[in-house]
Coordinates of C-alpha atoms and ligand atoms in Angstrom, one line a residue:
M847 CA 11.5 -14.1 -8.5
A848 CA 8.1 -12.8 -7.3
K849 CA 5.5 -12.1 -10.0
G850 CA 3.7 -8.8 -10.7
V851 CA 4.5 -5.5 -12.4
V852 CA 7.4 -3.7 -10.7
I853 CA 7.4 0.1 -11.1
L854 CA 10.1 2.5 -9.9
G855 CA 8.6 5.9 -9.2
I856 CA 10.6 9.2 -9.2
E857 CA 9.3 12.5 -7.7
S858 CA 11.3 15.7 -7.9
S859 CA 8.8 18.4 -8.6
C860 CA 9.6 20.8 -5.8
D861 CA 12.0 20.4 -2.8
D862 CA 11.7 16.7 -1.9
T863 CA 13.7 14.0 -3.8
S864 CA 11.8 10.8 -3.6
A865 CA 11.9 7.3 -5.1
A866 CA 9.5 4.4 -4.5
V867 CA 9.0 0.8 -5.7
I868 CA 5.7 -0.8 -6.1
R869 CA 4.7 -4.3 -7.1
D870 CA 1.3 -4.1 -8.7
T871 CA -0.6 -1.9 -6.2
T872 CA 1.5 -3.0 -3.2
L873 CA 4.1 -0.5 -2.0
L874 CA 7.5 -2.1 -1.3
S875 CA 9.4 1.1 -0.4
N876 CA 9.0 4.9 -0.4
F877 CA 12.1 7.0 0.4
I878 CA 12.1 10.7 0.7
A879 CA 15.1 13.1 1.1
N880 CA 13.9 16.5 2.4
Q881 CA 15.8 19.6 1.6
K882 CA 16.3 21.6 4.8
I883 CA 18.2 24.4 3.1
H884 CA 15.1 26.3 2.1
E885 CA 14.0 26.9 5.7
E886 CA 16.7 29.6 6.0
Y887 CA 15.2 31.5 3.0
G888 CA 11.5 31.3 4.0
G889 CA 10.5 29.4 0.9
V890 CA 11.8 27.1 -1.8
V891 CA 14.8 28.5 -3.8
P892 CA 14.5 26.8 -7.2
E893 CA 18.2 26.9 -8.0
L894 CA 19.1 25.3 -4.7
A895 CA 16.4 22.8 -5.0
S896 CA 17.6 21.5 -8.4
R897 CA 21.2 21.2 -7.1
A898 CA 20.1 19.2 -4.1
H899 CA 18.0 16.9 -6.3
Q900 CA 21.1 16.3 -8.4
Q901 CA 23.0 15.3 -5.3
N902 CA 20.2 13.2 -3.9
I903 CA 18.7 11.4 -6.8
I904 CA 21.2 8.4 -7.2
P905 CA 21.5 7.6 -3.5
V906 CA 17.7 8.0 -3.0
V907 CA 16.9 5.6 -5.9
D908 CA 19.6 3.1 -4.7
H909 CA 18.1 3.2 -1.2
A910 CA 14.5 2.7 -2.4
L911 CA 15.5 -0.3 -4.5
R912 CA 17.5 -1.9 -1.6
M913 CA 14.6 -1.3 0.9
A914 CA 12.2 -2.9 -1.5
G915 CA 14.6 -5.9 -1.9
V916 CA 14.3 -5.4 -5.7
D917 CA 17.2 -5.6 -8.2
K918 CA 17.1 -3.1 -11.0
S919 CA 16.8 -6.0 -13.5
E920 CA 13.3 -6.7 -12.0
V921 CA 11.9 -3.2 -12.7
N922 CA 9.4 -3.3 -15.5
A923 CA 9.1 0.5 -16.0
V924 CA 10.2 3.8 -14.5
A925 CA 7.5 6.4 -13.8
F926 CA 8.5 10.0 -13.2
T927 CA 6.7 13.3 -12.4
R928 CA 6.5 15.3 -15.7
G929 CA 4.8 18.3 -14.0
P930 CA 3.5 20.6 -12.7
G931 CA 6.4 21.8 -10.6
L932 CA 9.7 23.8 -10.8
M933 CA 11.5 23.3 -14.1
G934 CA 15.0 22.8 -12.6
S935 CA 13.7 20.3 -10.1
L936 CA 11.6 18.4 -12.6
L937 CA 14.5 18.2 -15.1
V938 CA 16.6 16.2 -12.6
G939 CA 13.9 13.5 -12.1
V940 CA 13.0 13.4 -15.8
S941 CA 16.6 13.1 -17.0
F942 CA 17.3 10.4 -14.4
A943 CA 14.3 8.4 -15.5
K944 CA 15.3 8.6 -19.1
G945 CA 18.8 7.4 -18.3
F946 CA 17.5 4.6 -16.2
A947 CA 15.0 3.5 -18.8
L948 CA 17.6 3.5 -21.6
A949 CA 20.2 1.7 -19.5
N950 CA 17.8 -1.0 -18.4
R951 CA 15.8 -1.2 -21.7
I952 CA 12.4 -0.6 -20.0
P953 CA 9.6 1.8 -20.8
L954 CA 9.3 5.3 -19.4
V955 CA 6.0 6.4 -18.0
E956 CA 5.1 10.1 -17.3
V957 CA 2.9 11.0 -14.4
N958 CA 1.0 14.2 -13.7
H959 CA 1.9 15.2 -10.1
L960 CA -1.7 16.0 -9.2
H961 CA -3.0 12.6 -10.4
G962 CA -0.3 11.1 -8.2
H963 CA -1.6 12.9 -5.1
I964 CA -5.1 11.6 -5.8
L965 CA -4.1 8.0 -6.5
V966 CA -2.5 7.5 -3.1
H967 CA -6.0 6.3 -2.3
C968 CA -5.3 3.2 -4.5
I969 CA -2.0 2.1 -2.7
D970 CA -1.9 -1.2 -0.7
E971 CA 0.6 -2.1 1.9
E972 CA 1.6 -5.6 3.0
G973 CA -0.3 -6.7 6.1
K974 CA -2.4 -3.6 6.3
E975 CA -6.2 -3.1 5.8
M976 CA -6.4 -0.2 3.4
P977 CA -9.9 0.6 2.3
H978 CA -10.1 2.4 -1.1
P979 CA -12.8 4.7 -2.4
K980 CA -15.0 3.3 -5.1
F981 CA -15.1 5.0 -8.5
P982 CA -16.4 7.6 -9.2
F983 CA -15.2 9.5 -6.1
L984 CA -14.8 13.1 -5.4
C985 CA -11.3 14.3 -4.3
L986 CA -10.5 17.5 -2.5
L987 CA -6.9 18.1 -3.7
V988 CA -5.2 20.7 -1.5
S989 CA -1.5 21.3 -1.8
G990 CA 1.0 24.1 -1.8
G991 CA 0.4 24.8 -5.5
H992 CA -3.2 23.6 -6.1
S993 CA -6.7 23.5 -4.6
Q994 CA -9.1 21.5 -6.7
I995 CA -12.3 19.4 -6.5
V996 CA -11.9 16.5 -8.9
I997 CA -14.3 13.8 -10.0
V998 CA -12.1 10.7 -10.2
K999 CA -13.9 8.4 -12.6
S1000 CA -11.0 5.9 -12.9
P1001 CA -7.3 5.9 -12.3
L1002 CA -6.9 7.4 -15.7
Q1003 CA -10.0 9.6 -16.1
M1004 CA -10.3 12.7 -13.9
E1005 CA -12.4 15.8 -14.3
I1006 CA -11.6 19.0 -12.4
I1007 CA -14.9 20.7 -11.5
G1008 CA -13.5 23.4 -9.3
Q1009 CA -10.2 25.0 -8.6
T1010 CA -8.6 28.1 -7.1
I1011 CA -8.6 31.2 -9.2
D1012 CA -5.6 32.6 -7.3
D1013 CA -3.6 31.2 -4.3
A1014 CA -3.8 27.5 -3.2
A1015 CA -4.9 26.5 0.3
G1016 CA -1.3 25.6 1.2
E1017 CA -0.1 29.0 -0.1
A1018 CA -2.7 30.7 2.2
F1019 CA -1.3 28.8 5.2
D1020 CA 2.3 29.5 4.2
K1021 CA 1.8 33.2 3.3
C1022 CA -0.2 34.0 6.4
A1023 CA 2.3 32.1 8.5
K1024 CA 5.1 34.2 7.0
V1025 CA 3.4 37.4 8.0
L1026 CA 3.1 36.0 11.5
G1027 CA 6.8 35.2 11.5
L1028 CA 6.3 31.4 11.8
G1029 CA 8.9 30.2 9.3
Y1030 CA 8.5 27.9 6.3
P1031 CA 6.6 25.8 5.5
G1032 CA 4.0 27.5 7.7
G1033 CA 1.1 25.0 7.3
P1034 CA 2.3 22.5 9.9
V1035 CA 3.2 25.3 12.4
V1036 CA -0.2 26.9 12.1
D1037 CA -1.8 23.5 12.6
R1038 CA 0.2 23.0 15.8
L1039 CA -0.5 26.4 17.3
A1040 CA -4.2 26.3 16.3
K1041 CA -4.7 23.4 18.7
E1042 CA -4.2 25.8 21.6
G1043 CA -6.3 28.7 20.2
D1044 CA -9.9 29.7 19.9
P1045 CA -11.1 29.3 16.2
N1046 CA -13.8 31.9 16.8
A1047 CA -11.6 34.6 18.3
F1048 CA -11.2 36.5 15.0
K1049 CA -13.2 36.8 11.8
F1050 CA -11.4 36.9 8.4
S1051 CA -13.0 37.4 5.1
K1052 CA -14.3 34.6 2.9
P1053 CA -14.8 34.7 -0.8
S1054 CA -18.3 34.6 -2.4
L1055 CA -17.6 32.9 -5.7
V1056 CA -20.3 31.0 -7.5
G1057 CA -19.7 27.4 -8.6
F1058 CA -17.0 25.2 -7.2
D1059 CA -14.0 27.5 -7.6
Y1060 CA -11.9 28.7 -4.7
S1061 CA -10.1 31.9 -3.9
F1062 CA -7.6 32.5 -1.1
S1063 CA -5.9 35.8 -2.0
G1064 CA -8.6 37.9 -0.2
L1065 CA -8.1 36.0 3.0
K1066 CA -4.4 36.8 2.9
T1067 CA -5.1 40.5 2.4
S1068 CA -7.7 40.4 5.2
V1069 CA -5.2 38.9 7.6
L1070 CA -2.6 41.5 6.6
Y1071 CA -5.0 44.4 7.2
F1072 CA -6.2 42.9 10.4
L1073 CA -2.7 42.6 11.8
R1074 CA -1.7 46.1 10.6
D1075 CA -4.6 47.6 12.5
R1076 CA -4.1 45.6 15.7
L1077 CA -0.3 46.1 15.7
K1078 CA -0.9 49.9 15.7
E1079 CA -2.7 49.5 19.1
D1080 CA -0.5 46.8 20.5
A1081 CA 3.0 46.1 19.2
N1082 CA 2.9 42.6 20.9
F1083 CA -0.4 41.7 19.4
I1084 CA 0.9 38.8 17.3
E1085 CA 3.0 37.3 20.1
T1086 CA 0.2 37.4 22.7
H1087 CA -2.6 36.2 20.3
K1088 CA -0.6 33.8 18.1
A1089 CA -2.7 30.7 18.9
D1090 CA -6.0 32.5 18.5
I1091 CA -4.9 34.0 15.1
C1092 CA -3.8 30.6 13.9
A1093 CA -6.9 28.8 15.0
S1094 CA -9.1 31.5 13.4
L1095 CA -7.1 31.5 10.2
Q1096 CA -7.2 27.7 10.0
K1097 CA -11.0 27.6 10.6
T1098 CA -11.5 30.1 7.8
I1099 CA -9.5 28.1 5.4
I1100 CA -11.3 24.9 6.4
D1101 CA -14.8 26.6 6.1
I1102 CA -13.9 27.8 2.6
L1103 CA -12.7 24.3 1.5
L1104 CA -15.6 22.4 3.0
N1105 CA -18.3 24.7 1.9
K1106 CA -17.6 24.0 -1.8
L1107 CA -16.9 20.4 -1.3
V1108 CA -20.4 19.9 0.3
I1109 CA -22.0 21.7 -2.6
A1110 CA -20.0 19.6 -5.1
A1111 CA -21.1 16.4 -3.3
K1112 CA -24.7 17.4 -3.3
E1113 CA -24.7 18.4 -7.0
T1114 CA -22.9 15.4 -8.3
G1115 CA -24.6 13.0 -5.9
I1116 CA -21.2 11.4 -5.1
T1117 CA -20.8 10.3 -1.5
Q1118 CA -17.4 8.6 -1.8
I1119 CA -15.2 11.5 -0.7
A1120 CA -11.4 11.6 -0.5
V1121 CA -8.8 14.3 0.3
A1122 CA -5.2 14.5 -0.9
G1123 CA -2.2 16.8 -1.0
G1124 CA 0.0 18.4 1.7
V1125 CA -2.8 20.3 3.4
S1126 CA -4.7 17.0 3.9
A1127 CA -2.2 16.5 6.8
N1128 CA -4.0 19.4 8.6
S1129 CA -5.5 18.0 11.8
G1130 CA -8.3 20.6 11.9
L1131 CA -9.3 19.8 8.3
R1132 CA -9.3 16.1 9.0
T1133 CA -11.6 16.5 12.0
A1134 CA -13.9 18.8 10.1
L1135 CA -14.1 16.4 7.3
Q1136 CA -15.0 13.5 9.6
L1137 CA -17.8 15.6 11.2
T1138 CA -19.1 16.6 7.8
A1139 CA -18.9 13.0 6.5
Q1140 CA -21.1 11.9 9.5
K1141 CA -23.6 14.7 8.8
Y1142 CA -23.9 13.9 5.1
K1143 CA -23.4 10.2 5.3
W1144 CA -20.2 10.2 3.1
D1145 CA -17.7 7.4 3.0
L1146 CA -14.6 9.4 3.8
Y1147 CA -11.1 8.5 2.9
L1148 CA -8.2 10.3 4.6
P1149 CA -4.7 9.5 3.4
E1150 CA -2.1 8.3 5.9
F1151 CA 0.2 11.2 6.9
K1152 CA 3.2 9.8 4.9
F1153 CA 1.1 10.0 1.7
T1154 CA -0.1 13.6 2.2
T1155 CA 3.0 15.6 1.2
D1156 CA 5.1 14.9 -1.9
N1157 CA 6.3 11.3 -2.2
A1158 CA 7.2 8.9 -5.0
A1159 CA 4.8 6.2 -4.0
M1160 CA 2.0 8.3 -5.5
I1161 CA 4.0 8.5 -8.8
A1162 CA 4.7 4.8 -8.8
I1163 CA 1.0 3.9 -8.3
A1164 CA -0.2 6.4 -11.0
G1165 CA 2.6 5.0 -13.3
Y1166 CA 1.4 1.5 -12.7
Y1167 CA -2.1 2.2 -14.1
R1168 CA -0.6 4.0 -17.1
Y1169 CA 1.8 1.1 -17.7
L1170 CA -1.1 -1.4 -17.7
N1171 CA -2.7 0.7 -20.5
G1172 CA 0.5 0.9 -22.5
M1173 CA 0.8 4.6 -22.0
F1174 CA 4.5 5.1 -22.4
A1175 CA 6.5 8.3 -22.9
D1176 CA 9.4 8.6 -25.4
Q1177 CA 12.9 9.9 -24.8
S1178 CA 12.0 13.3 -26.2
V1179 CA 9.6 14.0 -23.3
A1180 CA 10.2 17.3 -21.5
P1181 CA 8.8 18.6 -18.1
F1182 CA 5.9 21.1 -17.9
T1183 CA 5.8 23.6 -15.1
R1184 CA 2.0 24.5 -15.2
M1185 CA -1.2 22.7 -15.9
K1186 CA -2.5 23.5 -19.4
Ligands
KG4_1329 O1 1.5 18.5 -1.6 P1 2.7 19.2 -1.1 O2 3.7 18.5 -0.3 O3 3.4 20.0 -2.2 C1 2.8 20.5 -3.3 O4 2.6 19.8 -4.3 O5 2.5 21.7 -3.2 O6 2.0 20.4 -0.2 C2 2.8 21.3 0.6 C3 1.9 22.2 1.3 C4 2.6 23.4 1.9 O7 1.9 24.6 1.6 C5 2.4 23.1 3.4 O8 2.4 24.2 4.3 C6 1.1 22.3 3.5 O9 1.2 21.5 2.3 N1 1.0 21.5 4.7 C7 0.1 21.8 5.7 C8 0.3 20.9 6.7 N2 1.3 20.0 6.3 C9 1.7 20.5 5.1 N3 -0.9 22.8 5.7 C10 -1.6 22.8 6.8 N4 -1.5 21.9 7.9 C11 -0.6 20.9 7.8 N5 -0.5 20.1 8.8
ZN1330 ZN1 2.4 17.9 -4.3

């Protein structure tokens, strides 16, 4: 039997059911079952998400263990997402983890979903060169539910120095995409269309908040009013200008994100910069970050695409560090939907 601490990670906070197995920091498997059902509704339907998690969870875990070549008797602890997320979705993962821990007489480890996104930067994979940021590093965490700038002092110590006061960056992508009739989730579609458009074609409003906080609700309103006015003159405006609208929208979101990140890096003096969360898959954001990193001499860490959106590998690695520190949860633990 190979040595090392084996952690089974479970992620079920939104609409993806995922299980992963890690041995120390080396990822052995990471399996994700996506729920296509929500596309028909233009957004995640919580009730349908929890039902799908319930159907998926056992086969997903079974598959992850088999792909890892690990028997359940070798698992040292089970780590699960406690929150933030959708209550019905979280309950499935939390309940599964409790049952697995009890049946196998192993500890339970709770993980904050956002810590998980950030700690993908600590994952190793067999046979791959994976450079990791040195602590302390700054992480721009941009997902469907959160936009934050975090000082990551260690795998267990993180300080949020800025965050959105309204919508998240992913929400801005998704809500504007919905107005444009681009389906759900809109972020990847905007990304694809933006590649063929002119980012300077249209100007949308940017917030003028002091400090490191973000705001994206004004942008959404600005896009709405812009389209309302243009559609009065030309009913086909969206159809004929789709790529330019997407490129301009994407550029505005990237400008807003990078502006604060640059100030945060200057004020903290930190030049180890990482990005995480679903929006970190955005090709425009990745390119802009690379250019900014060259300009300011940052060491930049972009996650692999498979680690950008929700996955259980991130929960397993975060759980690993908590396990090493004896940070176990008990059987009375309940999910939380929002950050305190
Ligand atoms: O981290 P994540 O999978 O789930 C949350 O924890 O929220 O992030 C999902 C978000 C969605 O808003 C989705 O539109 C966005 O990430 N996203 C993107 C791209 N891929 C996913 N946004 C912009 N460009 C992309 N390529
Ligand atoms: Zn997420």
